[in-house]
Amino acid sequence: STFFISFTDALYMTRTPLQFNVEAVWYKVADKAHTGFTGEPLCMAISADGDNMFVGMKNGRFFRVSGLNTVMDASSGSITDSLFAVTTTEITLPIDGQCVTSVSVDPRNNNKVVVTCGNYGNDNYVFYSTNAMADEPTFVSKQANLPKMPVYASLIEMETGDVILGTERGIYRTQNISNPEWVADGHCLGEVPVME
């Protein structure tokens, strides 16, 4: 098992979160000084293979940290060591001044990633990529008929591939993120803010 924690300008991981008889060894896998990882994190999501972490920031910046499976000991886990093979890539999102509120990785395909944004008064709050592992990934708006409101949470459902959102006005779902038609899906919950 692996556990991650992110602070302003830094991402750490440990491989011993459930070994209570030993002290956890933390590895700094991204930071401002060595990898350009900067900002105050609001959300993180890891790929199903455990090798890629996506981190969204309050200032709208978005990062992919790859090669996490190579971190196994003090040498491979030292950001200043020549054996360190983790790479940090900043991904430009088509947003202006919005915070990144959630990120979801398709459990069946690391390239498929949903990113949501907050703040009021914007036209687009949901973005999707089919090439998130590329050198220069592209994210496009999937706002479609979704009301213009902050989106706080997202999930790509494992079995169906449906995308489920927690928004300012309840839960919305689409069965086809490539060409979405968003449907309110809160049943008895109603139009209340859904944060997670």
JSON list of C-alpha atoms in Angstrom, two decimals:
[
{"chain": "A", "resi": 1, "resn": "SER", "atom": "CA", "xyz": [0.00, 0.00, 0.00]},
{"chain": "A", "resi": 2, "resn": "THR", "atom": "CA", "xyz": [1.05, 3.57, -0.59]},
{"chain": "A", "resi": 3, "resn": "PHE", "atom": "CA", "xyz": [-0.09, 6.79, 1.06]},
{"chain": "A", "resi": 4, "resn": "PHE", "atom": "CA", "xyz": [0.30, 10.31, -0.36]},
{"chain": "A", "resi": 5, "resn": "ILE", "atom": "CA", "xyz": [0.07, 13.71, 1.22]},
{"chain": "A", "resi": 6, "resn": "SER", "atom": "CA", "xyz": [0.52, 17.09, -0.42]},
{"chain": "A", "resi": 7, "resn": "PHE", "atom": "CA", "xyz": [1.37, 20.41, 1.17]},
{"chain": "A", "resi": 8, "resn": "THR", "atom": "CA", "xyz": [1.95, 23.76, -0.47]},
{"chain": "A", "resi": 9, "resn": "ASP", "atom": "CA", "xyz": [4.74, 23.25, -3.03]},
{"chain": "A", "resi": 10, "resn": "ALA", "atom": "CA", "xyz": [5.43, 19.59, -2.13]},
{"chain": "A", "resi": 11, "resn": "LEU", "atom": "CA", "xyz": [4.13, 16.03, -2.60]},
{"chain": "A", "resi": 12, "resn": "TYR", "atom": "CA", "xyz": [5.20, 13.18, -0.30]},
{"chain": "A", "resi": 13, "resn": "MET", "atom": "CA", "xyz": [4.59, 9.43, -0.31]},
{"chain": "A", "resi": 14, "resn": "THR", "atom": "CA", "xyz": [5.21, 6.48, 1.98]},
{"chain": "A", "resi": 15, "resn": "ARG", "atom": "CA", "xyz": [5.10, 2.75, 1.30]},
{"chain": "A", "resi": 16, "resn": "THR", "atom": "CA", "xyz": [4.54, 1.78, 4.94]},
{"chain": "A", "resi": 17, "resn": "PRO", "atom": "CA", "xyz": [1.26, 3.42, 6.02]},
{"chain": "A", "resi": 18, "resn": "LEU", "atom": "CA", "xyz": [-0.16, 0.17, 7.42]},
{"chain": "A", "resi": 19, "resn": "GLN", "atom": "CA", "xyz": [2.97, -1.19, 9.07]},
{"chain": "A", "resi": 20, "resn": "PHE", "atom": "CA", "xyz": [2.34, -0.01, 12.60]},
{"chain": "A", "resi": 21, "resn": "ASN", "atom": "CA", "xyz": [5.46, -1.67, 14.02]},
{"chain": "A", "resi": 22, "resn": "VAL", "atom": "CA", "xyz": [7.81, 0.59, 12.02]},
{"chain": "A", "resi": 23, "resn": "GLU", "atom": "CA", "xyz": [8.11, 4.33, 11.60]},
{"chain": "A", "resi": 24, "resn": "ALA", "atom": "CA", "xyz": [6.86, 5.51, 8.22]},
{"chain": "A", "resi": 25, "resn": "VAL", "atom": "CA", "xyz": [9.56, 6.57, 5.77]},
{"chain": "A", "resi": 26, "resn": "TRP", "atom": "CA", "xyz": [8.39, 9.56, 3.73]},
{"chain": "A", "resi": 27, "resn": "TYR", "atom": "CA", "xyz": [9.78, 10.37, 0.29]},
{"chain": "A", "resi": 28, "resn": "LYS", "atom": "CA", "xyz": [9.42, 13.83, -1.21]},
{"chain": "A", "resi": 29, "resn": "VAL", "atom": "CA", "xyz": [8.54, 13.05, -4.84]},
{"chain": "A", "resi": 30, "resn": "ALA", "atom": "CA", "xyz": [7.77, 16.58, -6.09]},
{"chain": "A", "resi": 31, "resn": "ASP", "atom": "CA", "xyz": [8.58, 20.09, -4.91]},
{"chain": "A", "resi": 32, "resn": "LYS", "atom": "CA", "xyz": [9.01, 23.65, -6.11]},
{"chain": "A", "resi": 33, "resn": "ALA", "atom": "CA", "xyz": [12.81, 23.75, -6.02]},
{"chain": "A", "resi": 34, "resn": "HIS", "atom": "CA", "xyz": [13.56, 20.54, -7.95]},
{"chain": "A", "resi": 35, "resn": "THR", "atom": "CA", "xyz": [10.52, 19.85, -10.12]},
{"chain": "A", "resi": 36, "resn": "GLY", "atom": "CA", "xyz": [8.52, 23.10, -10.38]},
{"chain": "A", "resi": 37, "resn": "PHE", "atom": "CA", "xyz": [5.63, 21.65, -8.38]},
{"chain": "A", "resi": 38, "resn": "THR", "atom": "CA", "xyz": [4.09, 24.79, -6.91]},
{"chain": "A", "resi": 39, "resn": "GLY", "atom": "CA", "xyz": [0.80, 25.85, -5.43]},
{"chain": "A", "resi": 40, "resn": "GLU", "atom": "CA", "xyz": [-1.66, 24.97, -2.71]},
{"chain": "A", "resi": 41, "resn": "PRO", "atom": "CA", "xyz": [-3.21, 21.55, -3.48]},
{"chain": "A", "resi": 42, "resn": "LEU", "atom": "CA", "xyz": [-6.97, 21.05, -3.40]},
{"chain": "A", "resi": 43, "resn": "CYS", "atom": "CA", "xyz": [-7.30, 17.59, -4.93]},
{"chain": "A", "resi": 44, "resn": "MET", "atom": "CA", "xyz": [-5.33, 14.51, -5.93]},
{"chain": "A", "resi": 45, "resn": "ALA", "atom": "CA", "xyz": [-6.06, 11.29, -7.80]},
{"chain": "A", "resi": 46, "resn": "ILE", "atom": "CA", "xyz": [-3.83, 8.34, -8.59]},
{"chain": "A", "resi": 47, "resn": "SER", "atom": "CA", "xyz": [-3.97, 6.03, -11.59]},
{"chain": "A", "resi": 48, "resn": "ALA", "atom": "CA", "xyz": [-5.06, 2.43, -11.01]},
{"chain": "A", "resi": 49, "resn": "ASP", "atom": "CA", "xyz": [-1.50, 1.16, -11.55]},
{"chain": "A", "resi": 50, "resn": "GLY", "atom": "CA", "xyz": [-0.21, 3.47, -8.79]},
{"chain": "A", "resi": 51, "resn": "ASP", "atom": "CA", "xyz": [2.39, 5.06, -11.06]},
{"chain": "A", "resi": 52, "resn": "ASN", "atom": "CA", "xyz": [0.83, 8.47, -11.80]},
{"chain": "A", "resi": 53, "resn": "MET", "atom": "CA", "xyz": [-0.56, 11.12, -9.46]},
{"chain": "A", "resi": 54, "resn": "PHE", "atom": "CA", "xyz": [-2.58, 14.08, -10.70]},
{"chain": "A", "resi": 55, "resn": "VAL", "atom": "CA", "xyz": [-2.72, 17.13, -8.43]},
{"chain": "A", "resi": 56, "resn": "GLY", "atom": "CA", "xyz": [-4.97, 20.18, -8.84]},
{"chain": "A", "resi": 57, "resn": "MET", "atom": "CA", "xyz": [-4.12, 23.47, -7.19]},
{"chain": "A", "resi": 58, "resn": "LYS", "atom": "CA", "xyz": [-6.10, 26.34, -5.71]},
{"chain": "A", "resi": 59, "resn": "ASN", "atom": "CA", "xyz": [-4.39, 28.72, -8.16]},
{"chain": "A", "resi": 60, "resn": "GLY", "atom": "CA", "xyz": [-5.57, 26.68, -11.18]},
{"chain": "A", "resi": 61, "resn": "ARG", "atom": "CA", "xyz": [-2.30, 24.89, -11.85]},
{"chain": "A", "resi": 62, "resn": "PHE", "atom": "CA", "xyz": [-2.42, 21.17, -12.59]},
{"chain": "A", "resi": 63, "resn": "PHE", "atom": "CA", "xyz": [0.38, 18.62, -12.35]},
{"chain": "A", "resi": 64, "resn": "ARG", "atom": "CA", "xyz": [1.06, 15.00, -13.28]},
{"chain": "A", "resi": 65, "resn": "VAL", "atom": "CA", "xyz": [3.71, 13.21, -11.21]},
{"chain": "A", "resi": 66, "resn": "SER", "atom": "CA", "xyz": [4.80, 10.01, -12.99]},
{"chain": "A", "resi": 67, "resn": "GLY", "atom": "CA", "xyz": [7.13, 7.12, -12.22]},
{"chain": "A", "resi": 68, "resn": "LEU", "atom": "CA", "xyz": [5.98, 6.67, -8.63]},
{"chain": "A", "resi": 69, "resn": "ASN", "atom": "CA", "xyz": [6.38, 2.89, -8.86]},
{"chain": "A", "resi": 70, "resn": "THR", "atom": "CA", "xyz": [10.14, 3.39, -9.10]},
{"chain": "A", "resi": 71, "resn": "VAL", "atom": "CA", "xyz": [10.31, 4.81, -5.55]},
{"chain": "A", "resi": 72, "resn": "MET", "atom": "CA", "xyz": [11.28, 1.88, -3.33]},
{"chain": "A", "resi": 73, "resn": "ASP", "atom": "CA", "xyz": [14.12, 2.96, -1.02]},
{"chain": "A", "resi": 74, "resn": "ALA", "atom": "CA", "xyz": [16.22, 5.90, 0.13]},
{"chain": "A", "resi": 75, "resn": "SER", "atom": "CA", "xyz": [18.12, 6.19, -3.18]},
{"chain": "A", "resi": 76, "resn": "SER", "atom": "CA", "xyz": [15.22, 5.85, -5.59]},
{"chain": "A", "resi": 77, "resn": "GLY", "atom": "CA", "xyz": [13.12, 8.01, -3.26]},
{"chain": "A", "resi": 78, "resn": "SER", "atom": "CA", "xyz": [15.54, 10.91, -2.93]},
{"chain": "A", "resi": 79, "resn": "ILE", "atom": "CA", "xyz": [14.61, 13.82, -5.14]},
{"chain": "A", "resi": 80, "resn": "THR", "atom": "CA", "xyz": [18.29, 14.84, -5.34]},
{"chain": "A", "resi": 81, "resn": "ASP", "atom": "CA", "xyz": [19.67, 11.36, -6.14]},
{"chain": "A", "resi": 82, "resn": "SER", "atom": "CA", "xyz": [20.71, 10.37, -9.68]},
{"chain": "A", "resi": 83, "resn": "LEU", "atom": "CA", "xyz": [18.52, 7.23, -9.40]},
{"chain": "A", "resi": 84, "resn": "PHE", "atom": "CA", "xyz": [15.38, 9.33, -8.85]},
{"chain": "A", "resi": 85, "resn": "ALA", "atom": "CA", "xyz": [13.14, 8.58, -11.85]},
{"chain": "A", "resi": 86, "resn": "VAL", "atom": "CA", "xyz": [9.96, 10.44, -10.92]},
{"chain": "A", "resi": 87, "resn": "THR", "atom": "CA", "xyz": [8.98, 13.21, -13.35]},
{"chain": "A", "resi": 88, "resn": "THR", "atom": "CA", "xyz": [6.69, 16.16, -12.78]},
{"chain": "A", "resi": 89, "resn": "THR", "atom": "CA", "xyz": [4.76, 17.68, -15.69]},
{"chain": "A", "resi": 90, "resn": "GLU", "atom": "CA", "xyz": [2.65, 20.80, -15.46]},
{"chain": "A", "resi": 91, "resn": "ILE", "atom": "CA", "xyz": [-0.46, 20.46, -17.62]},
{"chain": "A", "resi": 92, "resn": "THR", "atom": "CA", "xyz": [-2.10, 23.61, -18.92]},
{"chain": "A", "resi": 93, "resn": "LEU", "atom": "CA", "xyz": [-5.86, 23.64, -18.51]},
{"chain": "A", "resi": 94, "resn": "PRO", "atom": "CA", "xyz": [-8.11, 25.94, -20.58]},
{"chain": "A", "resi": 95, "resn": "ILE", "atom": "CA", "xyz": [-9.18, 27.95, -17.52]},
{"chain": "A", "resi": 96, "resn": "ASP", "atom": "CA", "xyz": [-8.59, 31.47, -16.28]},
{"chain": "A", "resi": 97, "resn": "GLY", "atom": "CA", "xyz": [-8.41, 32.03, -12.55]},
{"chain": "A", "resi": 98, "resn": "GLN", "atom": "CA", "xyz": [-10.47, 29.00, -11.51]},
{"chain": "A", "resi": 99, "resn": "CYS", "atom": "CA", "xyz": [-9.36, 26.62, -8.80]},
{"chain": "A", "resi": 100, "resn": "VAL", "atom": "CA", "xyz": [-9.09, 22.92, -9.61]},
{"chain": "A", "resi": 101, "resn": "THR", "atom": "CA", "xyz": [-11.59, 21.21, -7.29]},
{"chain": "A", "resi": 102, "resn": "SER", "atom": "CA", "xyz": [-11.36, 17.55, -8.32]},
{"chain": "A", "resi": 103, "resn": "VAL", "atom": "CA", "xyz": [-9.61, 15.12, -10.60]},
{"chain": "A", "resi": 104, "resn": "SER", "atom": "CA", "xyz": [-10.66, 11.58, -11.51]},
{"chain": "A", "resi": 105, "resn": "VAL", "atom": "CA", "xyz": [-8.69, 8.98, -13.44]},
{"chain": "A", "resi": 106, "resn": "ASP", "atom": "CA", "xyz": [-10.55, 6.27, -15.34]},
{"chain": "A", "resi": 107, "resn": "PRO", "atom": "CA", "xyz": [-9.68, 3.03, -13.50]},
{"chain": "A", "resi": 108, "resn": "ARG", "atom": "CA", "xyz": [-9.50, 1.24, -16.86]},
{"chain": "A", "resi": 109, "resn": "ASN", "atom": "CA", "xyz": [-7.41, 3.78, -18.78]},
{"chain": "A", "resi": 110, "resn": "ASN", "atom": "CA", "xyz": [-4.84, 6.23, -17.36]},
{"chain": "A", "resi": 111, "resn": "ASN", "atom": "CA", "xyz": [-5.24, 8.50, -20.39]},
{"chain": "A", "resi": 112, "resn": "LYS", "atom": "CA", "xyz": [-8.86, 9.32, -19.55]},
{"chain": "A", "resi": 113, "resn": "VAL", "atom": "CA", "xyz": [-9.02, 11.99, -16.88]},
{"chain": "A", "resi": 114, "resn": "VAL", "atom": "CA", "xyz": [-11.79, 14.34, -15.72]},
{"chain": "A", "resi": 115, "resn": "VAL", "atom": "CA", "xyz": [-10.92, 17.67, -14.07]},
{"chain": "A", "resi": 116, "resn": "THR", "atom": "CA", "xyz": [-13.47, 19.96, -12.46]},
{"chain": "A", "resi": 117, "resn": "CYS", "atom": "CA", "xyz": [-13.24, 23.60, -11.42]},
{"chain": "A", "resi": 118, "resn": "GLY", "atom": "CA", "xyz": [-14.82, 25.99, -8.99]},
{"chain": "A", "resi": 119, "resn": "ASN", "atom": "CA", "xyz": [-15.49, 29.71, -8.70]},
{"chain": "A", "resi": 120, "resn": "TYR", "atom": "CA", "xyz": [-18.58, 31.55, -9.89]},
{"chain": "A", "resi": 121, "resn": "GLY", "atom": "CA", "xyz": [-19.19, 33.44, -13.12]},
{"chain": "A", "resi": 122, "resn": "ASN", "atom": "CA", "xyz": [-17.38, 31.12, -15.54]},
{"chain": "A", "resi": 123, "resn": "ASP", "atom": "CA", "xyz": [-18.58, 29.30, -18.65]},
{"chain": "A", "resi": 124, "resn": "ASN", "atom": "CA", "xyz": [-16.81, 25.95, -18.19]},
{"chain": "A", "resi": 125, "resn": "TYR", "atom": "CA", "xyz": [-16.41, 23.77, -15.12]},
{"chain": "A", "resi": 126, "resn": "VAL", "atom": "CA", "xyz": [-15.78, 20.25, -16.46]},
{"chain": "A", "resi": 127, "resn": "PHE", "atom": "CA", "xyz": [-12.82, 19.21, -18.62]},
{"chain": "A", "resi": 128, "resn": "TYR", "atom": "CA", "xyz": [-11.84, 15.86, -20.07]},
{"chain": "A", "resi": 129, "resn": "SER", "atom": "CA", "xyz": [-8.72, 14.37, -21.62]},
{"chain": "A", "resi": 130, "resn": "THR", "atom": "CA", "xyz": [-8.23, 11.17, -23.59]},
{"chain": "A", "resi": 131, "resn": "ASN", "atom": "CA", "xyz": [-4.43, 11.62, -23.70]},
{"chain": "A", "resi": 132, "resn": "ALA", "atom": "CA", "xyz": [-3.57, 12.60, -20.12]},
{"chain": "A", "resi": 133, "resn": "MET", "atom": "CA", "xyz": [-0.33, 10.56, -20.26]},
{"chain": "A", "resi": 134, "resn": "ALA", "atom": "CA", "xyz": [0.97, 12.35, -23.36]},
{"chain": "A", "resi": 135, "resn": "ASP", "atom": "CA", "xyz": [3.89, 14.79, -23.24]},
{"chain": "A", "resi": 136, "resn": "GLU", "atom": "CA", "xyz": [1.41, 17.63, -23.83]},
{"chain": "A", "resi": 137, "resn": "PRO", "atom": "CA", "xyz": [-2.07, 16.43, -22.83]},
{"chain": "A", "resi": 138, "resn": "THR", "atom": "CA", "xyz": [-5.15, 18.28, -24.03]},
{"chain": "A", "resi": 139, "resn": "PHE", "atom": "CA", "xyz": [-8.22, 18.91, -21.91]},
{"chain": "A", "resi": 140, "resn": "VAL", "atom": "CA", "xyz": [-11.46, 20.05, -23.53]},
{"chain": "A", "resi": 141, "resn": "SER", "atom": "CA", "xyz": [-14.62, 21.41, -21.97]},
{"chain": "A", "resi": 142, "resn": "LYS", "atom": "CA", "xyz": [-17.46, 18.95, -21.40]},
{"chain": "A", "resi": 143, "resn": "GLN", "atom": "CA", "xyz": [-19.81, 21.54, -19.95]},
{"chain": "A", "resi": 144, "resn": "ALA", "atom": "CA", "xyz": [-22.55, 20.90, -22.56]},
{"chain": "A", "resi": 145, "resn": "ASN", "atom": "CA", "xyz": [-25.95, 21.34, -20.86]},
{"chain": "A", "resi": 146, "resn": "LEU", "atom": "CA", "xyz": [-24.57, 21.33, -17.30]},
{"chain": "A", "resi": 147, "resn": "PRO", "atom": "CA", "xyz": [-25.70, 24.53, -15.51]},
{"chain": "A", "resi": 148, "resn": "LYS", "atom": "CA", "xyz": [-22.89, 27.04, -15.08]},
{"chain": "A", "resi": 149, "resn": "MET", "atom": "CA", "xyz": [-21.96, 26.46, -11.46]},
{"chain": "A", "resi": 150, "resn": "PRO", "atom": "CA", "xyz": [-18.99, 25.26, -9.42]},
{"chain": "A", "resi": 151, "resn": "VAL", "atom": "CA", "xyz": [-18.29, 21.53, -9.59]},
{"chain": "A", "resi": 152, "resn": "TYR", "atom": "CA", "xyz": [-16.66, 20.18, -6.45]},
{"chain": "A", "resi": 153, "resn": "ALA", "atom": "CA", "xyz": [-16.26, 16.44, -7.00]},
{"chain": "A", "resi": 154, "resn": "SER", "atom": "CA", "xyz": [-16.01, 13.91, -9.81]},
{"chain": "A", "resi": 155, "resn": "LEU", "atom": "CA", "xyz": [-15.91, 10.18, -10.32]},
{"chain": "A", "resi": 156, "resn": "ILE", "atom": "CA", "xyz": [-15.45, 7.93, -13.35]},
{"chain": "A", "resi": 157, "resn": "GLU", "atom": "CA", "xyz": [-17.47, 4.84, -12.52]},
{"chain": "A", "resi": 158, "resn": "MET", "atom": "CA", "xyz": [-15.47, 1.63, -13.02]},
{"chain": "A", "resi": 159, "resn": "GLU", "atom": "CA", "xyz": [-18.10, -0.65, -14.60]},
{"chain": "A", "resi": 160, "resn": "THR", "atom": "CA", "xyz": [-20.03, 1.74, -16.86]},
{"chain": "A", "resi": 161, "resn": "GLY", "atom": "CA", "xyz": [-17.60, 4.60, -17.47]},
{"chain": "A", "resi": 162, "resn": "ASP", "atom": "CA", "xyz": [-20.33, 7.03, -16.41]},
{"chain": "A", "resi": 163, "resn": "VAL", "atom": "CA", "xyz": [-19.03, 10.35, -15.06]},
{"chain": "A", "resi": 164, "resn": "ILE", "atom": "CA", "xyz": [-20.68, 11.52, -11.84]},
{"chain": "A", "resi": 165, "resn": "LEU", "atom": "CA", "xyz": [-20.29, 15.07, -10.53]},
{"chain": "A", "resi": 166, "resn": "GLY", "atom": "CA", "xyz": [-20.92, 16.70, -7.18]},
{"chain": "A", "resi": 167, "resn": "THR", "atom": "CA", "xyz": [-21.98, 20.27, -7.91]},
{"chain": "A", "resi": 168, "resn": "GLU", "atom": "CA", "xyz": [-23.33, 23.40, -6.28]},
{"chain": "A", "resi": 169, "resn": "ARG", "atom": "CA", "xyz": [-26.82, 22.08, -7.08]},
{"chain": "A", "resi": 170, "resn": "GLY", "atom": "CA", "xyz": [-26.58, 18.38, -6.38]},
{"chain": "A", "resi": 171, "resn": "ILE", "atom": "CA", "xyz": [-25.38, 15.34, -8.31]},
{"chain": "A", "resi": 172, "resn": "TYR", "atom": "CA", "xyz": [-25.22, 15.17, -12.10]},
{"chain": "A", "resi": 173, "resn": "ARG", "atom": "CA", "xyz": [-24.35, 12.20, -14.30]},
{"chain": "A", "resi": 174, "resn": "THR", "atom": "CA", "xyz": [-23.60, 11.47, -17.94]},
{"chain": "A", "resi": 175, "resn": "GLN", "atom": "CA", "xyz": [-23.31, 8.09, -19.60]},
{"chain": "A", "resi": 176, "resn": "ASN", "atom": "CA", "xyz": [-21.13, 9.47, -22.39]},
{"chain": "A", "resi": 177, "resn": "ILE", "atom": "CA", "xyz": [-18.42, 11.95, -21.41]},
{"chain": "A", "resi": 178, "resn": "SER", "atom": "CA", "xyz": [-17.28, 12.20, -25.03]},
{"chain": "A", "resi": 179, "resn": "ASN", "atom": "CA", "xyz": [-20.62, 13.78, -25.97]},
{"chain": "A", "resi": 180, "resn": "PRO", "atom": "CA", "xyz": [-22.25, 14.49, -22.61]},
{"chain": "A", "resi": 181, "resn": "GLU", "atom": "CA", "xyz": [-25.86, 15.10, -21.75]},
{"chain": "A", "resi": 182, "resn": "TRP", "atom": "CA", "xyz": [-25.87, 15.89, -18.05]},
{"chain": "A", "resi": 183, "resn": "VAL", "atom": "CA", "xyz": [-28.83, 14.66, -16.00]},
{"chain": "A", "resi": 184, "resn": "ALA", "atom": "CA", "xyz": [-29.60, 15.56, -12.38]},
{"chain": "A", "resi": 185, "resn": "ASP", "atom": "CA", "xyz": [-29.14, 12.31, -10.46]},
{"chain": "A", "resi": 186, "resn": "GLY", "atom": "CA", "xyz": [-29.71, 13.19, -6.82]},
{"chain": "A", "resi": 187, "resn": "HIS", "atom": "CA", "xyz": [-32.97, 11.28, -6.34]},
{"chain": "A", "resi": 188, "resn": "CYS", "atom": "CA", "xyz": [-34.11, 12.35, -2.85]},
{"chain": "A", "resi": 189, "resn": "LEU", "atom": "CA", "xyz": [-30.98, 14.41, -2.18]},
{"chain": "A", "resi": 190, "resn": "GLY", "atom": "CA", "xyz": [-32.20, 17.50, -4.01]},
{"chain": "A", "resi": 191, "resn": "GLU", "atom": "CA", "xyz": [-30.29, 20.60, -5.10]},
{"chain": "A", "resi": 192, "resn": "VAL", "atom": "CA", "xyz": [-27.75, 20.85, -2.31]},
{"chain": "A", "resi": 193, "resn": "PRO", "atom": "CA", "xyz": [-23.98, 21.40, -2.63]},
{"chain": "A", "resi": 194, "resn": "VAL", "atom": "CA", "xyz": [-22.13, 18.08, -2.93]},
{"chain": "A", "resi": 195, "resn": "MET", "atom": "CA", "xyz": [-18.47, 18.43, -1.99]},
{"chain": "A", "resi": 196, "resn": "GLU", "atom": "CA", "xyz": [-17.27, 14.82, -2.14]}
]
